[in-house]
PDB file of C-alpha atoms and ligand atoms in Angstrom:
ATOM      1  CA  UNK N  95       0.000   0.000   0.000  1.00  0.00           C
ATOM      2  CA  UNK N  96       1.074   3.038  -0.715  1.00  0.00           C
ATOM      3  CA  UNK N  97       0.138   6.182   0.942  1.00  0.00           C
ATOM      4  CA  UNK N  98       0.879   9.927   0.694  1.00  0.00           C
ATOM      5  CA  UNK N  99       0.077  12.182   3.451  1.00  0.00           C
ATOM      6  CA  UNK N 100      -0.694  15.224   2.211  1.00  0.00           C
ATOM      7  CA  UNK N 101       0.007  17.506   4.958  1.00  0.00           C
ATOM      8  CA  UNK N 102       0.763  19.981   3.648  1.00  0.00           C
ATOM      9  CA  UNK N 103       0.982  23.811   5.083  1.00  0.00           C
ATOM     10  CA  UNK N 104      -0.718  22.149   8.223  1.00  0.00           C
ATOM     11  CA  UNK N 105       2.793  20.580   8.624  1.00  0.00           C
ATOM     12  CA  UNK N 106       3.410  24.211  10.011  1.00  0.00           C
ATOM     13  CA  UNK N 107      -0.003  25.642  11.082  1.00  0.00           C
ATOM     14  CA  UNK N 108      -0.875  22.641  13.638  1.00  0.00           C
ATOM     15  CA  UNK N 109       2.315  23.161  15.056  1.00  0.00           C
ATOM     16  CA  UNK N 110       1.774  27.320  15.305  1.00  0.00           C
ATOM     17  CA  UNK N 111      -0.741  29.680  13.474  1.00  0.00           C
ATOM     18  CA  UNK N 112       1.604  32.106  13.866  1.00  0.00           C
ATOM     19  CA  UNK N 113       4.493  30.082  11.465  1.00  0.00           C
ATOM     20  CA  UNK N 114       1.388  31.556   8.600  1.00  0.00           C
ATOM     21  CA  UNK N 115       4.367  34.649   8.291  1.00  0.00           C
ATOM     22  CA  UNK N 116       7.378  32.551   7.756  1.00  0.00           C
ATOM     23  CA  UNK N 117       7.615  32.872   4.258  1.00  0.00           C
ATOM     24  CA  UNK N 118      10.114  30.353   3.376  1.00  0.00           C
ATOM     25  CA  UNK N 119       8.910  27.290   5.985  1.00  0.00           C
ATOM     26  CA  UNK N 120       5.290  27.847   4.379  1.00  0.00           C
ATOM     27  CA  UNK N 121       7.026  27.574   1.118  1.00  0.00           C
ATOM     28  CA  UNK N 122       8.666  24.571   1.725  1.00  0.00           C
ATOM     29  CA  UNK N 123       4.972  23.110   3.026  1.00  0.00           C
ATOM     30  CA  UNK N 124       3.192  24.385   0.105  1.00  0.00           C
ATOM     31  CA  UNK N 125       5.718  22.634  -2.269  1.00  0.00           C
ATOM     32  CA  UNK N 126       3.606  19.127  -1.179  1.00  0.00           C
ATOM     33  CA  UNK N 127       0.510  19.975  -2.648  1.00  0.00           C
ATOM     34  CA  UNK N 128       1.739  22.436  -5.653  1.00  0.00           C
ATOM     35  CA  UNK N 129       4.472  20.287  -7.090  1.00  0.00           C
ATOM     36  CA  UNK N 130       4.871  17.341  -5.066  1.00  0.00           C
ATOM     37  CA  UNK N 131       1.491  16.045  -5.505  1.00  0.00           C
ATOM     38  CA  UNK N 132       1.277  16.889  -9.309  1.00  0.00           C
ATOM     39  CA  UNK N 133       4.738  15.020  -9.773  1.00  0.00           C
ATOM     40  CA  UNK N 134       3.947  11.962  -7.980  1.00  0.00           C
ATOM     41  CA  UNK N 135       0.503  11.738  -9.659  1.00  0.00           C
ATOM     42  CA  UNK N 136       2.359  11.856 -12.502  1.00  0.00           C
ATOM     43  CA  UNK N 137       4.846   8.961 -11.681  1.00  0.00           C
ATOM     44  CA  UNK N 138       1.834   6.667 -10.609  1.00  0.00           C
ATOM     45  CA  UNK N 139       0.060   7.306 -13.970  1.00  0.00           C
ATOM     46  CA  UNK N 140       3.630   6.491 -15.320  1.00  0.00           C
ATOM     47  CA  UNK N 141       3.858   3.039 -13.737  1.00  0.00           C
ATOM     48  CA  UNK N 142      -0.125   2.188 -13.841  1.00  0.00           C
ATOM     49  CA  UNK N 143      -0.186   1.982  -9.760  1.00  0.00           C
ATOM     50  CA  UNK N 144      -3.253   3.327  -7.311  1.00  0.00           C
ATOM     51  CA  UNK N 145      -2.207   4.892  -4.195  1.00  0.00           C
ATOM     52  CA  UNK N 146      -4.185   6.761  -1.040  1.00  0.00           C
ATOM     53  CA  UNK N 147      -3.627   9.588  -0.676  1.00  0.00           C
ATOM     54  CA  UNK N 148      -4.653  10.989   3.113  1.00  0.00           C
ATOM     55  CA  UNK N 149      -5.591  14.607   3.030  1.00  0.00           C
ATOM     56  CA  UNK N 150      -6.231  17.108   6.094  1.00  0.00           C
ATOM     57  CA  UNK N 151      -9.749  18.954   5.403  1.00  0.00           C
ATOM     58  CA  UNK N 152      -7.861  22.118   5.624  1.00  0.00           C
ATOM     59  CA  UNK N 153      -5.795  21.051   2.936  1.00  0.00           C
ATOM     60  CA  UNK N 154      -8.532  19.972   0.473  1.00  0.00           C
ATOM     61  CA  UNK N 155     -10.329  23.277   0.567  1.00  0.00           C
ATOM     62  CA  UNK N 156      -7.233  25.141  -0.037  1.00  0.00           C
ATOM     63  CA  UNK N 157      -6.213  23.125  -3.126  1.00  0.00           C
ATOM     64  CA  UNK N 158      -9.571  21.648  -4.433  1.00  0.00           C
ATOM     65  CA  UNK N 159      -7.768  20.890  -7.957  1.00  0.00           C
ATOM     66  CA  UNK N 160      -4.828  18.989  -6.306  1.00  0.00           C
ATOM     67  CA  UNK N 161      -8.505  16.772  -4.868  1.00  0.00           C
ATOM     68  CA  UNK N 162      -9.682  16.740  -8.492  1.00  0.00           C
ATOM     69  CA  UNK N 163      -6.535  15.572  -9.540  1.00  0.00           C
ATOM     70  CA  UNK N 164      -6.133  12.669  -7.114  1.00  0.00           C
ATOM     71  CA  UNK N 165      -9.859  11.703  -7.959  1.00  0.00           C
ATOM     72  CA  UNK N 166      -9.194  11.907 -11.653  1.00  0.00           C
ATOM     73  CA  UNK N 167      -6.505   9.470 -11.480  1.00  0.00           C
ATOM     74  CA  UNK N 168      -8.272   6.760 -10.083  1.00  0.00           C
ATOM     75  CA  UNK N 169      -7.033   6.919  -6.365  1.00  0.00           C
ATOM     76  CA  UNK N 170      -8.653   6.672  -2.755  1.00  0.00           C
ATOM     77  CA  UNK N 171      -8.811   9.847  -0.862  1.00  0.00           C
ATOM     78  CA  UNK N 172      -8.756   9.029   3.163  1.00  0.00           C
ATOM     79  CA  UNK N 173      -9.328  11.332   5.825  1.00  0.00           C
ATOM     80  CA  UNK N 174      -6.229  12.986   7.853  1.00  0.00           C
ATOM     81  CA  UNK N 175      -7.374  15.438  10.764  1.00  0.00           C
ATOM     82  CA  UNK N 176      -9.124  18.862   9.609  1.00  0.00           C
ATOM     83  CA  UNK N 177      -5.668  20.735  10.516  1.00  0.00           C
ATOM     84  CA  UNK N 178      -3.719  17.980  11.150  1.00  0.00           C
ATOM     85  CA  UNK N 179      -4.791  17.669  14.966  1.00  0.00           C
ATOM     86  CA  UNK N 180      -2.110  15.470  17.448  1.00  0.00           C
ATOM     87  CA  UNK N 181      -5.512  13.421  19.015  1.00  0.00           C
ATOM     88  CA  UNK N 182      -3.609  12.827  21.920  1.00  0.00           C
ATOM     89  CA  UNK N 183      -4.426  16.472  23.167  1.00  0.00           C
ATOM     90  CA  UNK N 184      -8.374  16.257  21.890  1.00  0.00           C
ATOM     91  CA  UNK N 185     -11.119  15.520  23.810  1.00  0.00           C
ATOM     92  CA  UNK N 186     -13.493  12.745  22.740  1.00  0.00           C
ATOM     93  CA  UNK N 187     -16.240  15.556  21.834  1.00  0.00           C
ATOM     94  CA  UNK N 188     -13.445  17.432  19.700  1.00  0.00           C
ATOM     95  CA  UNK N 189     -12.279  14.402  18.051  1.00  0.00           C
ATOM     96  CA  UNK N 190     -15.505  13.629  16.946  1.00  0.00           C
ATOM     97  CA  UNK N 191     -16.032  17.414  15.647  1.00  0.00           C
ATOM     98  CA  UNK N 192     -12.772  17.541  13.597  1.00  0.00           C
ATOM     99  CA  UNK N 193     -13.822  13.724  12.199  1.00  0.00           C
ATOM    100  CA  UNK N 194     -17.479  14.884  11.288  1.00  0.00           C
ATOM    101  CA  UNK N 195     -16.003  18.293   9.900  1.00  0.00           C
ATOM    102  CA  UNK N 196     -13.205  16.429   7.653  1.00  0.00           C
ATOM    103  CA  UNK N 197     -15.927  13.378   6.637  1.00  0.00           C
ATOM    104  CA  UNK N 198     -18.108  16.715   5.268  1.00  0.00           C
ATOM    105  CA  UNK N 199     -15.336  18.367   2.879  1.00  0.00           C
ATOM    106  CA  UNK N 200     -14.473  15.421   1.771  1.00  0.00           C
ATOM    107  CA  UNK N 201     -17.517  13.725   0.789  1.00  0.00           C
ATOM    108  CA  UNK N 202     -18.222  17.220  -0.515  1.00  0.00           C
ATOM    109  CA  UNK N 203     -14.948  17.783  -2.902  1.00  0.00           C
ATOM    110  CA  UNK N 204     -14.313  14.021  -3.939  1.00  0.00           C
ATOM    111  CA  UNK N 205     -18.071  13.141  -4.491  1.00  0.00           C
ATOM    112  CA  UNK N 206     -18.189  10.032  -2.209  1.00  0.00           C
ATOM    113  CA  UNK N 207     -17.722   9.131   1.533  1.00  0.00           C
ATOM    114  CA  UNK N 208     -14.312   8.423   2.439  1.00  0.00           C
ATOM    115  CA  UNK N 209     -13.262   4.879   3.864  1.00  0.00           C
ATOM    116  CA  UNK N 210     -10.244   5.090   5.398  1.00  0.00           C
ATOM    117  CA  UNK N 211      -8.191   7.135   7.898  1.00  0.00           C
ATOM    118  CA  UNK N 212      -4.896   7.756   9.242  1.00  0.00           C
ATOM    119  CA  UNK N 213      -4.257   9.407  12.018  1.00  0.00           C
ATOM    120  CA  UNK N 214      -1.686  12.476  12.315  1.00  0.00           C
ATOM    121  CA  UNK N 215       1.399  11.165  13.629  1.00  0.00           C
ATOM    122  CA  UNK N 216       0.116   7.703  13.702  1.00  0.00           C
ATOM    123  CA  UNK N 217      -1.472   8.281  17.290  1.00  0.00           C
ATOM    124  CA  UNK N 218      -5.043   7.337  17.539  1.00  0.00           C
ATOM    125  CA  UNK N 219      -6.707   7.566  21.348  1.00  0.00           C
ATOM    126  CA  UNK N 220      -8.764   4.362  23.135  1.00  0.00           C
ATOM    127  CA  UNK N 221     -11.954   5.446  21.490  1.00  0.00           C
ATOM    128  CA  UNK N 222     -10.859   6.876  18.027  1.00  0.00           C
ATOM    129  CA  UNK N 223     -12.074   3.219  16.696  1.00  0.00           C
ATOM    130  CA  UNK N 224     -15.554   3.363  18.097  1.00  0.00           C
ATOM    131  CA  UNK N 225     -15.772   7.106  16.978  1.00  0.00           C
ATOM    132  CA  UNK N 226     -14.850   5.830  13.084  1.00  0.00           C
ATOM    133  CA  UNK N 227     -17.412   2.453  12.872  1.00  0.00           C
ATOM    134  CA  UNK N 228     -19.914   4.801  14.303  1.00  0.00           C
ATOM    135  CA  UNK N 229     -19.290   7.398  11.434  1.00  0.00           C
ATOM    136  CA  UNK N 230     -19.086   4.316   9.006  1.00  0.00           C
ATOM    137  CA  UNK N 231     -15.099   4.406   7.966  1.00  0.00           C
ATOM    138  CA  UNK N 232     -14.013   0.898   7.148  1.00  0.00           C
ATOM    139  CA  UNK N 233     -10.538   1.182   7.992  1.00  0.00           C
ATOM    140  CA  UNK N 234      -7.849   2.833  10.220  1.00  0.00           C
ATOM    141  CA  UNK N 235      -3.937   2.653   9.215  1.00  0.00           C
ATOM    142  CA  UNK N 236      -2.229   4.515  12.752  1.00  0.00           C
ATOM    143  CA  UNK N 237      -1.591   1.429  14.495  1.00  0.00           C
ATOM    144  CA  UNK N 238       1.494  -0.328  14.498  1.00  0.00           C
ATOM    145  CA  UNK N 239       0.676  -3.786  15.648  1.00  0.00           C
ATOM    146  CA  UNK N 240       1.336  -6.425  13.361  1.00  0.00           C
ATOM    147  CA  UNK N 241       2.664  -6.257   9.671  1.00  0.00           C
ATOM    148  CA  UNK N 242      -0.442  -7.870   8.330  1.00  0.00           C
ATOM    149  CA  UNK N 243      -4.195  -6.452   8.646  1.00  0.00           C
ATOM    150  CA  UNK N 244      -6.190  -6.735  11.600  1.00  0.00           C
ATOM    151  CA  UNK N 245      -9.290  -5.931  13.309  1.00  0.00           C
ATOM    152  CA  UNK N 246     -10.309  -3.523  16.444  1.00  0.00           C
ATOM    153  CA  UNK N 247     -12.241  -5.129  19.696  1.00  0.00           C
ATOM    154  CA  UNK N 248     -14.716  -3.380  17.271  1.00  0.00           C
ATOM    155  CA  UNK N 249     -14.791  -5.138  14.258  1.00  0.00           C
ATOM    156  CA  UNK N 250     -13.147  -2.314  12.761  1.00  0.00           C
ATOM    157  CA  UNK N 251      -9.918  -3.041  10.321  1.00  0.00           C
ATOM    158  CA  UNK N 252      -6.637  -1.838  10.637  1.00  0.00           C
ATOM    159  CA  UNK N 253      -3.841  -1.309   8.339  1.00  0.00           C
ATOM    160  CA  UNK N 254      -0.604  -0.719  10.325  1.00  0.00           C
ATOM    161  CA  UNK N 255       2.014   0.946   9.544  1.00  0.00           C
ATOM    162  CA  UNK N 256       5.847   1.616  11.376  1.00  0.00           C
ATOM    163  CA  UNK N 257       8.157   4.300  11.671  1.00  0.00           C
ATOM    164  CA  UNK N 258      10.708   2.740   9.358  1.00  0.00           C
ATOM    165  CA  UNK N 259       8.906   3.447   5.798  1.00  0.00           C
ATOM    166  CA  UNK N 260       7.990   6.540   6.742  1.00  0.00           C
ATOM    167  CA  UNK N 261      10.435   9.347   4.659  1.00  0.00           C
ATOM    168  CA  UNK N 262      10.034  11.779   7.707  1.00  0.00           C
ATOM    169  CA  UNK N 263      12.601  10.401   9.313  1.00  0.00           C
ATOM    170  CA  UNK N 264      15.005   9.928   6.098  1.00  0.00           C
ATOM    171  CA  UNK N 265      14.046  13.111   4.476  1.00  0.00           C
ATOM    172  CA  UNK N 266      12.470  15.646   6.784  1.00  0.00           C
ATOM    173  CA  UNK N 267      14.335  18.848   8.121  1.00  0.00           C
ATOM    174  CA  UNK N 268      13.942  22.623   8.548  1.00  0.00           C
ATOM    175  CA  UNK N 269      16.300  25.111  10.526  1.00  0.00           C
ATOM    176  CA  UNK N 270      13.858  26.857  12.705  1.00  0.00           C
ATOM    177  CA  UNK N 271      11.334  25.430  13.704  1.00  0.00           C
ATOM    178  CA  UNK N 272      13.799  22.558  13.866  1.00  0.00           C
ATOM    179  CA  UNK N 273      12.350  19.601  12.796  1.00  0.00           C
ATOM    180  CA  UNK N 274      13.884  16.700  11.241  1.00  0.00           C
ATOM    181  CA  UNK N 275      17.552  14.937  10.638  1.00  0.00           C
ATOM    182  CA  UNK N 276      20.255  15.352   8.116  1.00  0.00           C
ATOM    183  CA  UNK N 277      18.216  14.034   4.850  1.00  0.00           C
ATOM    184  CA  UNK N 278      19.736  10.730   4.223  1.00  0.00           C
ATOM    185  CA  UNK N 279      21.037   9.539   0.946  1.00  0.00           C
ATOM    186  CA  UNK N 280      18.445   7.813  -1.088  1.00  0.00           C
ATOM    187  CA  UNK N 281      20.536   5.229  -1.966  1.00  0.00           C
ATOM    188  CA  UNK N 282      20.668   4.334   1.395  1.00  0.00           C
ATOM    189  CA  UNK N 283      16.634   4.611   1.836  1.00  0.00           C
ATOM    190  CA  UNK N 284      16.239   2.548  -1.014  1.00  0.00           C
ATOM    191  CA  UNK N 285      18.300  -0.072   0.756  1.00  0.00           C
ATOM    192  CA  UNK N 286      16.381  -0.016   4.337  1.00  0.00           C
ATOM    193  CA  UNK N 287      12.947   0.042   2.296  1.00  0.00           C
ATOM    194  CA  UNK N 288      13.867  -2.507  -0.156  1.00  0.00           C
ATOM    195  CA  UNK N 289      15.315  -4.965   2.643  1.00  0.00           C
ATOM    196  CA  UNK N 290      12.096  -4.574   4.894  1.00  0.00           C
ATOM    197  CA  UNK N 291       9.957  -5.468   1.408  1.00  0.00           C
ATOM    198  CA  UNK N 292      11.825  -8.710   0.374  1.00  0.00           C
ATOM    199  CA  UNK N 293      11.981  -9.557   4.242  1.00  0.00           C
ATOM    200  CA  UNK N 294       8.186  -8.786   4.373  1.00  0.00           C
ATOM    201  CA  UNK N 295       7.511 -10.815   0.607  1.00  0.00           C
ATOM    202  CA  UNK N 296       9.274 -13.685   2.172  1.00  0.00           C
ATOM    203  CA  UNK N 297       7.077 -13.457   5.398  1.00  0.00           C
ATOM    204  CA  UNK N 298       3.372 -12.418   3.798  1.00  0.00           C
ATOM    205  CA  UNK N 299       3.241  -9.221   5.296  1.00  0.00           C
ATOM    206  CA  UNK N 300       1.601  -6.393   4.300  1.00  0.00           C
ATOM    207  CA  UNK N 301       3.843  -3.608   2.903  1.00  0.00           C
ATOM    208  CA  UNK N 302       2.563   0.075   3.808  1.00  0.00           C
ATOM    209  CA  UNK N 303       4.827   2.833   2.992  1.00  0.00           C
ATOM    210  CA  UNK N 304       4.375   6.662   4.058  1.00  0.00           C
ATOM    211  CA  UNK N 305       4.979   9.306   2.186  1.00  0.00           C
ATOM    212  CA  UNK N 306       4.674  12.824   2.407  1.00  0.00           C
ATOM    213  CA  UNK N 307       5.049  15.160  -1.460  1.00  0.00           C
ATOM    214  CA  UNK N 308       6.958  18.212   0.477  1.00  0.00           C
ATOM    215  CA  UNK N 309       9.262  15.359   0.960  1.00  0.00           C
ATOM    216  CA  UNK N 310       9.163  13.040  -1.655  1.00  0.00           C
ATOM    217  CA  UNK N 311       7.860  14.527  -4.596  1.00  0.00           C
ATOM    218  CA  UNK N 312      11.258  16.357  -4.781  1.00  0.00           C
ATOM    219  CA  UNK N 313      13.088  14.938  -7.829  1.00  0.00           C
ATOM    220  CA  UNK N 314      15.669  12.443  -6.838  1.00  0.00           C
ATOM    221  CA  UNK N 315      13.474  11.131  -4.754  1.00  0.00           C
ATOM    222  CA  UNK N 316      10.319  10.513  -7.192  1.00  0.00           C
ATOM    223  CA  UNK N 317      12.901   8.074  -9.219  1.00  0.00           C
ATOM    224  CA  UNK N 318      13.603   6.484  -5.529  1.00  0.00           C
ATOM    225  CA  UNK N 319       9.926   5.651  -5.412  1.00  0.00           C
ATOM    226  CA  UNK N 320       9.971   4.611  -9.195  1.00  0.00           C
ATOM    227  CA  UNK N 321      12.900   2.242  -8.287  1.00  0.00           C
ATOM    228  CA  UNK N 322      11.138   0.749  -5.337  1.00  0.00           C
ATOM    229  CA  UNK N 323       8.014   0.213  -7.014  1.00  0.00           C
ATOM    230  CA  UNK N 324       9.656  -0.921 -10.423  1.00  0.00           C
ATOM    231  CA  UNK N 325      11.479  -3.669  -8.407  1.00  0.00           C
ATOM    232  CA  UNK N 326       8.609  -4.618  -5.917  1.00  0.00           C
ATOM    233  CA  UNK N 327       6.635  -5.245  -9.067  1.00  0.00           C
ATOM    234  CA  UNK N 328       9.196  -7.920 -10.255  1.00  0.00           C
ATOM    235  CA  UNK N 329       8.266 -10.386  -7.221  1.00  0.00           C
ATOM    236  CA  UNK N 330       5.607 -12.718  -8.043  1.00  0.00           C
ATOM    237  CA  UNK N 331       1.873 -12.153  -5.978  1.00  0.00           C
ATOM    238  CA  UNK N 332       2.908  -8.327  -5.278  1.00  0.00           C
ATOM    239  CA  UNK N 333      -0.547  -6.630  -5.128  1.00  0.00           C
ATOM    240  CA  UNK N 334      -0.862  -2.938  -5.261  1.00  0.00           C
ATOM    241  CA  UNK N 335      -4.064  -1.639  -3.852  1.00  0.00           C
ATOM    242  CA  UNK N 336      -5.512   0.856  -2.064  1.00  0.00           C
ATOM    243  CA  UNK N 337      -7.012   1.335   1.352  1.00  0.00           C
ATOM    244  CA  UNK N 338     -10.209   0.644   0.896  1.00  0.00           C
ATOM    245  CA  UNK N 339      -9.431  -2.522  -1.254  1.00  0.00           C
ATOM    246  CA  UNK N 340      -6.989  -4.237   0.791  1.00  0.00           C
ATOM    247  CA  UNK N 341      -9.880  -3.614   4.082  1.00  0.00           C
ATOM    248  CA  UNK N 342     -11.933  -5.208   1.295  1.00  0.00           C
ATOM    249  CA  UNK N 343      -9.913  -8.127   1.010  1.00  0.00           C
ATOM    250  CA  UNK N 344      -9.046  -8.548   4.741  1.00  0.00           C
ATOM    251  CA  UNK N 345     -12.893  -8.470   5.830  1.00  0.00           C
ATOM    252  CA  UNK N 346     -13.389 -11.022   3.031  1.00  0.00           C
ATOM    253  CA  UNK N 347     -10.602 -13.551   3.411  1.00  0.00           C
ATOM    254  CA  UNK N 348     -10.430 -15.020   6.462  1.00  0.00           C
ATOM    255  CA  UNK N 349      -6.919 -16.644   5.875  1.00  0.00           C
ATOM    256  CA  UNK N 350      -5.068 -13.449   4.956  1.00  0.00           C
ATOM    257  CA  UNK N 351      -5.408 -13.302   9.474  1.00  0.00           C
ATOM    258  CA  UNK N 352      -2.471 -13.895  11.557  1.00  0.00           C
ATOM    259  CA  UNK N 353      -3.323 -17.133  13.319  1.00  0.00           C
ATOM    260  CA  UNK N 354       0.088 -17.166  15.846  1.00  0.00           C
ATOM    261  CA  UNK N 355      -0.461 -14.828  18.631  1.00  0.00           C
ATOM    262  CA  UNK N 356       0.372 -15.742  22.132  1.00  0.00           C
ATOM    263  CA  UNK N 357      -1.936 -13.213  22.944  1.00  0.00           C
ATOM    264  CA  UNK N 358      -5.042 -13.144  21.255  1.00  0.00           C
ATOM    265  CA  UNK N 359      -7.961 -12.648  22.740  1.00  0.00           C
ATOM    266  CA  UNK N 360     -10.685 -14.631  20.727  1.00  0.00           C
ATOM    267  CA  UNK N 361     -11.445 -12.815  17.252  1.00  0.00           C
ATOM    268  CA  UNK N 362     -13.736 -10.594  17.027  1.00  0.00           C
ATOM    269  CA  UNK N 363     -16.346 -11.941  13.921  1.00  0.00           C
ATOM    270  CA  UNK N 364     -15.667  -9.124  11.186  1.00  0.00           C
ATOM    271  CA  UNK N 365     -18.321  -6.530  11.099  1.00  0.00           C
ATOM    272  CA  UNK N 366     -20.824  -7.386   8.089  1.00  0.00           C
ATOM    273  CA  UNK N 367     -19.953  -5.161   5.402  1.00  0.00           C
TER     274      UNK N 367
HETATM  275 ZN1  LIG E 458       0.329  13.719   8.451  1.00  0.00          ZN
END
């Protein structure tokens, strides 16, 4: 799976309203959705591959043609906070609020209901899974549980993710506000991503890789994510999908579930779809 968060200015604006002044940091934000975004579309038309792309509400009403764009080439558009919110800091009530208030603009600008969501910075809070079955999402990809699909107390699926194919911590960095490393060599991400695929092809895992375009839509590392993807494509059973297809697949196979867990509580029966 692979996903994009679009994060955009709200990289920034989450962090501080007041960063709105620093010309060169919003800049460097608004270079995600304005040539990041058109660049990586471009690479996934390129190689015939659907991606999900997870997009703040903030973000989609401040670039409805980037939404357009993502739409128009056939991928899924999951929800991502209204400003990208840290839930860890929101009540239930206002967690709820910034879900309904994202679920609107995007059902509004994509022209159907979203499915999926990803929390910002991966962090979801004990009820965030009640709060999305009872708004109808079919899937959540914060958690970082397993390296396979599974489901919440709930019913509800998840598609985890880790820290390690995440380019924020290869790519990311800004002076002041300081965020970030020294942005590695891509030869060297291309090594640690490609080693955790084959690892993960061997094992039957489920390969999720996050992306953001103010990071990775930059040029040298667009042909990184053409290499990866050219080469993942050469193993045999590699599946591509999106989201909402591989929650799909999950709710509808029971065998793609991890049966060796020392401490698995009996499964939940999948919610009916
Ligand atoms: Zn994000």
């Amino acid at each position: 799976m692979l996903c994009f968060d679009v994060d955009g200015e709200t990289t920034a604006l989450s962090e501080n309203a007041a960063l709105a002044s620093r010309r060169t940091l919003m800049s460097q934000c608004e270079y995600g959705p304005r040539i990041g975004v058109p660049r990586l579309l471009g690479l996934l038309k390129h190689l015939e591959v659907p991606a999900t792309f997870f997009v703040p509400g903030y973000m989609a009403e401040k670039h409805p043609r980037m939404v357009e764009a993502i739409i128009a080439g056939g991928h899924e558009i999951g929800l991502h906070g209204y400003l990208h919110e840290k839930l860890a800091y929101l009540t239930e009530a206002e967690e709820e609020a910034i879900l309904l208030r994202s679920l609107e603009i995007l059902t509004r600008l994509t022209g159907s209901r979203p499915a999926g969501f990803r929390a910002p910075w991966f962090e979801i809070n004990p009820w965030t899974p009640s709060l999305l079955v009872k708004h109808n999402l079919a899937y959540c990809a914060s958690e970082m549980g397993d390296d396979v699909p599974y489901f919440h107390e709930n019913g509800l699926v998840e598609i985890p993710g880790q820290w390690m194919l995440e380019d924020w911590e290869q790519f990311a960095f800004n002076a002041d506000p300081a965020w970030g490393f020294v942005p590695e060599n891509c030869e060297k991400v291309f090594d640690l991503w490609w080693r955790e695929f084959e690892a993960m092809h061997d094992f039957g895992c489920c390969f999720v890789l996050t992306l953001h375009p103010w990071l990775s839509g930059r040029p040298s590392r667009v042909r990184l994510l053409e290499s990866l993807v050219t080469a993942m494509r050469e193993k045999p059973g590699v599946w591509l999908a999106r989201g909402r297809e591989i929650a799909d697949y999950f709710q509808n196979h029971p065998a793609a579930r991890r049966e060796l867990d020392f401490d698995a509580a009996p499964k939940p029966e999948p919610a009916k779809s």
